[in-house]
Amino acid sequence: MRKRAGWLVILFIGEMLTATAMGFFEKEIERAVVLALFVPLIISSGGNSGSQASTLVIRALALGEVRLLDWWRVARREILSGLALGAILGSIGFFRIAIWSLFSTIYGPHWFLVALTVGLSLVGIVLWGTLAGSMLPFILRRLGFDPATSSAPFVATLVDVTGLVIYFTVAMIILRGTLL
């Protein structure tokens, strides 16, 4: 209870930043409501990839397969993994929107740009999630904390907030002049 309660309170307060991030992009959401449809997908993909990376690094640290000094080797591998995993999920997101647009007008006349926004955002968010997830256990261990107690939830919270910023920033770039 003592080990978990403090982290849960910190994480709960951190998750409140998600609402702040959404509020910051309120005008963009008003102009392109279709963007809100993908927020759960965006948040979960980043958190899932980060939690997965965090779990694997914690396991490797516990088994002695990696040491704190190996952080750069792990980071390089996770950058490549994050790009590959992001490309896979981004492609699925893109093609899901493209195929759905053949049978529906839910994404509007700019469906291609919406699909591109979702696809590219997923690449960035999954890359960021895997990198943050793999590095956080090293940071926590270095600071003297037990990475197993807090890494996965902390990564999910961090990537939720930053993932929204990545998503809406990509949307503002790609959709400028059309939906935004």
CSV table of C-alpha atoms in Angstrom, one decimal:
chain,number,residue,atom,x,y,z
A,1,MET,CA,0.0,0.0,0.0
A,2,ARG,CA,2.7,2.5,0.9
A,3,LYS,CA,4.7,1.8,-2.2
A,4,ARG,CA,1.7,2.1,-4.5
A,5,ALA,CA,-0.4,4.9,-3.0
A,6,GLY,CA,2.1,7.7,-3.4
A,7,TRP,CA,2.7,6.8,-7.1
A,8,LEU,CA,-1.0,6.5,-7.8
A,9,VAL,CA,-1.6,10.0,-6.4
A,10,ILE,CA,1.2,11.4,-8.4
A,11,LEU,CA,-0.1,9.6,-11.5
A,12,PHE,CA,-3.7,10.8,-10.9
A,13,ILE,CA,-2.5,14.4,-10.7
A,14,GLY,CA,-0.4,13.8,-13.8
A,15,GLU,CA,-3.4,12.5,-15.7
A,16,MET,CA,-5.1,15.8,-15.0
A,17,LEU,CA,-2.7,17.3,-17.5
A,18,THR,CA,-4.4,15.3,-20.2
A,19,ALA,CA,-7.5,17.5,-19.8
A,20,THR,CA,-5.2,20.5,-19.9
A,21,ALA,CA,-3.7,19.3,-23.2
A,22,MET,CA,-7.2,18.7,-24.6
A,23,GLY,CA,-8.2,22.2,-23.5
A,24,PHE,CA,-5.1,23.7,-25.2
A,25,PHE,CA,-6.3,22.2,-28.5
A,26,GLU,CA,-10.0,23.0,-27.9
A,27,LYS,CA,-10.3,25.2,-31.0
A,28,GLU,CA,-8.8,22.6,-33.3
A,29,ILE,CA,-11.2,20.0,-31.9
A,30,GLU,CA,-14.1,22.4,-32.5
A,31,ARG,CA,-13.0,22.9,-36.1
A,32,ALA,CA,-12.3,19.2,-36.8
A,33,VAL,CA,-14.4,17.1,-34.5
A,34,VAL,CA,-13.3,14.1,-36.4
A,35,LEU,CA,-9.9,14.4,-34.6
A,36,ALA,CA,-11.6,13.6,-31.3
A,37,LEU,CA,-12.7,10.2,-32.6
A,38,PHE,CA,-9.1,9.0,-32.6
A,39,VAL,CA,-8.0,10.3,-29.2
A,40,PRO,CA,-8.6,7.0,-27.4
A,41,LEU,CA,-6.7,5.2,-30.1
A,42,ILE,CA,-3.8,7.6,-29.9
A,43,ILE,CA,-3.6,7.6,-26.1
A,44,SER,CA,-3.8,3.8,-25.8
A,45,SER,CA,-1.2,3.1,-28.6
A,46,GLY,CA,1.4,5.3,-26.9
A,47,GLY,CA,0.7,4.0,-23.4
A,48,ASN,CA,0.6,0.4,-24.5
A,49,SER,CA,3.9,0.6,-26.4
A,50,GLY,CA,5.5,2.5,-23.6
A,51,SER,CA,4.3,0.0,-20.9
A,52,GLN,CA,5.4,-2.9,-23.0
A,53,ALA,CA,8.9,-1.4,-23.4
A,54,SER,CA,9.1,-0.6,-19.7
A,55,THR,CA,8.1,-4.1,-18.7
A,56,LEU,CA,10.8,-5.6,-21.0
A,57,VAL,CA,13.5,-3.3,-19.6
A,58,ILE,CA,12.5,-3.9,-16.0
A,59,ARG,CA,12.6,-7.7,-16.6
A,60,ALA,CA,16.1,-7.4,-18.3
A,61,LEU,CA,17.4,-5.3,-15.4
A,62,ALA,CA,16.0,-7.8,-12.9
A,63,LEU,CA,17.6,-10.7,-14.7
A,64,GLY,CA,20.9,-8.9,-15.1
A,65,GLU,CA,20.6,-8.9,-18.9
A,66,VAL,CA,21.2,-5.1,-19.0
A,67,ARG,CA,22.8,-2.7,-16.5
A,68,LEU,CA,22.4,1.0,-16.0
A,69,LEU,CA,25.4,1.6,-18.2
A,70,ASP,CA,23.6,-0.2,-21.1
A,71,TRP,CA,21.0,2.6,-21.5
A,72,TRP,CA,22.3,3.9,-24.8
A,73,ARG,CA,22.4,0.5,-26.4
A,74,VAL,CA,18.8,0.0,-25.2
A,75,ALA,CA,17.8,3.4,-26.5
A,76,ARG,CA,19.2,2.8,-30.0
A,77,ARG,CA,17.3,-0.5,-30.2
A,78,GLU,CA,14.1,1.0,-28.9
A,79,ILE,CA,14.3,3.9,-31.4
A,80,LEU,CA,14.4,1.3,-34.2
A,81,SER,CA,11.7,-0.8,-32.6
A,82,GLY,CA,9.5,2.2,-32.0
A,83,LEU,CA,9.8,3.4,-35.6
A,84,ALA,CA,8.9,-0.1,-36.9
A,85,LEU,CA,6.0,-0.6,-34.5
A,86,GLY,CA,4.7,2.9,-35.1
A,87,ALA,CA,4.9,2.3,-38.9
A,88,ILE,CA,2.9,-1.0,-38.4
A,89,LEU,CA,0.2,0.7,-36.2
A,90,GLY,CA,0.2,3.9,-38.3
A,91,SER,CA,-0.4,1.9,-41.5
A,92,ILE,CA,-3.2,0.0,-39.9
A,93,GLY,CA,-4.8,3.3,-38.7
A,94,PHE,CA,-4.3,4.8,-42.2
A,95,PHE,CA,-5.8,1.9,-44.1
A,96,ARG,CA,-8.7,1.5,-41.7
A,97,ILE,CA,-9.7,5.1,-42.3
A,98,ALA,CA,-9.2,4.7,-46.1
A,99,ILE,CA,-11.2,1.5,-46.3
A,100,TRP,CA,-14.0,2.9,-44.1
A,101,SER,CA,-14.1,6.0,-46.3
A,102,LEU,CA,-15.1,3.8,-49.3
A,103,PHE,CA,-18.4,3.0,-47.5
A,104,SER,CA,-19.0,6.0,-45.3
A,105,THR,CA,-18.6,9.7,-45.2
A,106,ILE,CA,-17.9,9.9,-41.5
A,107,TYR,CA,-14.4,11.3,-42.0
A,108,GLY,CA,-15.6,13.8,-44.6
A,109,PRO,CA,-14.1,14.9,-47.9
A,110,HIS,CA,-10.6,15.3,-46.3
A,111,TRP,CA,-10.5,11.7,-45.2
A,112,PHE,CA,-7.0,11.2,-46.8
A,113,LEU,CA,-5.5,14.0,-44.7
A,114,VAL,CA,-7.2,12.7,-41.6
A,115,ALA,CA,-5.8,9.2,-42.3
A,116,LEU,CA,-2.4,10.7,-42.9
A,117,THR,CA,-2.6,12.6,-39.6
A,118,VAL,CA,-3.6,9.5,-37.7
A,119,GLY,CA,-0.9,7.4,-39.4
A,120,LEU,CA,2.0,9.8,-38.9
A,121,SER,CA,0.9,10.6,-35.4
A,122,LEU,CA,0.9,6.9,-34.5
A,123,VAL,CA,4.5,6.6,-35.7
A,124,GLY,CA,5.6,9.5,-33.6
A,125,ILE,CA,3.6,8.5,-30.5
A,126,VAL,CA,4.6,4.9,-30.6
A,127,LEU,CA,8.3,5.9,-31.1
A,128,TRP,CA,8.0,8.3,-28.2
A,129,GLY,CA,6.2,5.7,-26.0
A,130,THR,CA,8.8,3.0,-26.6
A,131,LEU,CA,11.7,5.4,-26.0
A,132,ALA,CA,10.1,6.8,-22.8
A,133,GLY,CA,9.1,3.4,-21.6
A,134,SER,CA,12.5,1.9,-22.1
A,135,MET,CA,14.4,4.8,-20.5
A,136,LEU,CA,12.2,5.4,-17.5
A,137,PRO,CA,13.2,2.2,-15.6
A,138,PHE,CA,16.9,3.3,-16.0
A,139,ILE,CA,16.1,6.8,-14.6
A,140,LEU,CA,14.1,5.5,-11.7
A,141,ARG,CA,16.7,2.9,-10.8
A,142,ARG,CA,19.4,5.5,-11.0
A,143,LEU,CA,17.3,7.8,-8.6
A,144,GLY,CA,17.0,4.9,-6.2
A,145,PHE,CA,13.4,4.0,-6.9
A,146,ASP,CA,12.0,0.5,-7.7
A,147,PRO,CA,11.1,0.7,-11.4
A,148,ALA,CA,8.7,-2.2,-11.1
A,149,THR,CA,6.4,-0.1,-8.8
A,150,SER,CA,5.9,2.8,-11.0
A,151,SER,CA,7.3,2.5,-14.5
A,152,ALA,CA,4.4,1.2,-16.6
A,153,PRO,CA,1.7,3.5,-15.0
A,154,PHE,CA,4.1,6.5,-15.1
A,155,VAL,CA,4.9,5.9,-18.8
A,156,ALA,CA,1.2,5.6,-19.6
A,157,THR,CA,0.5,8.9,-17.9
A,158,LEU,CA,3.5,10.7,-19.5
A,159,VAL,CA,2.7,9.3,-23.0
A,160,ASP,CA,-1.0,10.1,-22.7
A,161,VAL,CA,-0.3,13.8,-22.2
A,162,THR,CA,2.6,14.1,-24.7
A,163,GLY,CA,0.8,11.8,-27.2
A,164,LEU,CA,-2.0,14.3,-27.4
A,165,VAL,CA,0.4,17.1,-28.0
A,166,ILE,CA,2.1,15.1,-30.8
A,167,TYR,CA,-1.3,14.2,-32.3
A,168,PHE,CA,-2.7,17.7,-32.4
A,169,THR,CA,0.6,19.2,-33.5
A,170,VAL,CA,0.7,16.8,-36.5
A,171,ALA,CA,-2.9,17.6,-37.2
A,172,MET,CA,-2.3,21.3,-37.2
A,173,ILE,CA,0.5,20.8,-39.7
A,174,ILE,CA,-1.3,18.4,-42.1
A,175,LEU,CA,-4.8,19.8,-41.8
A,176,ARG,CA,-3.8,23.5,-42.0
A,177,GLY,CA,-5.9,25.2,-44.7
A,178,THR,CA,-8.5,22.4,-44.9
A,179,LEU,CA,-10.1,21.4,-41.6
A,180,LEU,CA,-7.9,23.6,-39.5
